[in-house]
Amino acid sequence: ILFIGDSSVAQTATTIMNSIFHKDGGCQTQMSFVMSDTLIKEPMGALNRGNYWTDAIIQSMKKNMYYPDIVVLSGGAHIYGNTNYTRMYNSIFSDINFLRRVFNKEITFVWKTQQPGGCTSEILQGHPFVAAQNGISTDKHLWNHADFFQRDIQIIPLLQKHDIPFLDLRMLYSRTDAHVNQQAVQQQAQDCLHLCSPGPLDILP
């Protein structure tokens, strides 16, 4: 399994790797992560680390002498504005369609939903989607917290249209305790995206 994306994808990857290591051990070595903030290597917002996402597949083939069975990718925190986000995922869809033809559909491509961000000191009550709509993160933040939920709503029907499965972390929109950072709330020096990340363990068999 190859994970490609920004630091929130790295969080998901390492959470899953550590879970497998502590449960059975061994298989975590079959997983790897490659940094690609915007996936399509274009300056769209905060940072633009890493290469074009398909380069990671080529690198994996050169290093391991085989291509990955599953590629999990996502982007969002470093992409500002809906125009840039739309351009990014349209490029991804085009790339996936091409790679499916090249590899005869032997690679499964999976999209990870956004890593919900925001700082509170409580668990919000109610359904995660309701909690998100009520504005867990309504501030215009460096990492685009306020845009995450609508981006998930926007892309999921398109993923289904293109027959791309997705790793669904949307339950974390109400799990604001996953990003507790009361001091940052008081000082308004918020990151609130790079903290605890239990989501993958709740949804993977």
Short mmCIF file of C-alpha atoms in Angstrom, two decimals, residues 8-90:
data_model
loop_
_atom_site.label_atom_id
_atom_site.label_comp_id
_atom_site.label_asym_id
_atom_site.label_seq_id
_atom_site.Cartn_x
_atom_site.Cartn_y
_atom_site.Cartn_z
CA SER A 8 -2.56 14.60 7.13
CA VAL A 9 -2.10 11.59 4.84
CA ALA A 10 1.14 10.86 6.69
CA GLN A 11 -0.87 10.84 9.93
CA THR A 12 -3.33 8.35 8.48
CA ALA A 13 -0.54 6.16 7.12
CA THR A 14 1.45 6.05 10.36
CA THR A 15 -1.70 5.40 12.40
CA ILE A 16 -2.49 2.36 10.28
CA MET A 17 1.13 1.19 10.19
CA ASN A 18 1.46 1.35 13.97
CA SER A 19 -1.87 -0.39 14.48
CA ILE A 20 -0.77 -3.29 12.29
CA PHE A 21 2.65 -3.42 13.96
CA HIS A 22 1.20 -3.62 17.46
CA LYS A 23 -1.51 -6.10 16.48
CA ASP A 24 0.34 -8.69 14.40
CA GLY A 25 3.65 -7.17 13.34
CA GLY A 26 5.44 -7.52 10.04
CA CYS A 27 2.92 -6.36 7.45
CA GLN A 28 3.54 -2.68 8.18
CA THR A 29 6.67 -2.99 6.07
CA GLN A 30 4.41 -3.44 3.05
CA MET A 31 3.23 0.15 3.47
CA SER A 32 4.96 3.41 2.65
CA PHE A 33 4.25 7.13 2.49
CA VAL A 34 5.42 9.74 -0.03
CA MET A 35 4.95 13.48 0.50
CA SER A 36 3.05 15.44 -2.15
CA ASP A 37 1.22 18.46 -0.72
CA THR A 38 -0.90 19.35 -3.75
CA LEU A 39 -0.54 16.02 -5.59
CA ILE A 40 -0.14 17.76 -8.94
CA LYS A 41 2.99 19.76 -8.02
CA GLU A 42 1.51 23.22 -8.49
CA PRO A 43 1.71 26.11 -5.99
CA MET A 44 -1.88 26.45 -4.82
CA GLY A 45 -1.64 27.69 -1.25
CA ALA A 46 0.48 27.05 1.81
CA LEU A 47 3.23 24.61 0.79
CA ASN A 48 4.10 22.59 -2.29
CA ARG A 49 6.43 19.88 -1.02
CA GLY A 50 7.09 16.71 -2.94
CA ASN A 51 6.66 15.73 -6.56
CA TYR A 52 3.73 14.96 -8.86
CA TRP A 53 1.83 12.08 -7.29
CA THR A 54 2.38 9.61 -10.12
CA ASP A 55 6.15 9.96 -9.65
CA ALA A 56 5.73 8.15 -6.33
CA ILE A 57 4.39 5.09 -8.14
CA ILE A 58 7.37 5.11 -10.49
CA GLN A 59 9.76 5.47 -7.55
CA SER A 60 8.06 2.58 -5.76
CA MET A 61 8.44 0.39 -8.83
CA LYS A 62 12.15 1.24 -9.12
CA LYS A 63 12.79 0.64 -5.41
CA ASN A 64 10.69 -2.49 -4.88
CA MET A 65 10.71 -3.93 -8.40
CA TYR A 66 6.90 -4.01 -8.40
CA TYR A 67 4.05 -1.54 -8.35
CA PRO A 68 1.79 -1.06 -5.32
CA ASP A 69 -1.47 -2.98 -5.08
CA ILE A 70 -3.26 -0.06 -3.45
CA VAL A 71 -2.59 3.68 -3.68
CA VAL A 72 -4.25 5.95 -1.11
CA LEU A 73 -4.08 9.66 -1.85
CA SER A 74 -5.57 12.96 -0.73
CA GLY A 75 -4.97 16.68 -0.77
CA GLY A 76 -6.64 19.79 0.55
CA ALA A 77 -4.92 21.64 3.37
CA HIS A 78 -2.37 23.18 1.00
CA ILE A 79 -4.86 23.96 -1.75
CA TYR A 80 -6.62 27.34 -1.51
CA GLY A 81 -9.94 28.05 -3.18
CA ASN A 82 -12.47 25.88 -4.97
CA THR A 83 -11.02 26.59 -8.41
CA ASN A 84 -7.67 25.11 -7.42
CA TYR A 85 -9.31 22.18 -5.62
CA THR A 86 -11.43 21.37 -8.68
CA ARG A 87 -8.40 21.58 -10.95
CA MET A 88 -6.50 19.24 -8.66
CA TYR A 89 -9.11 16.48 -8.52
CA ASN A 90 -9.88 16.68 -12.24
#
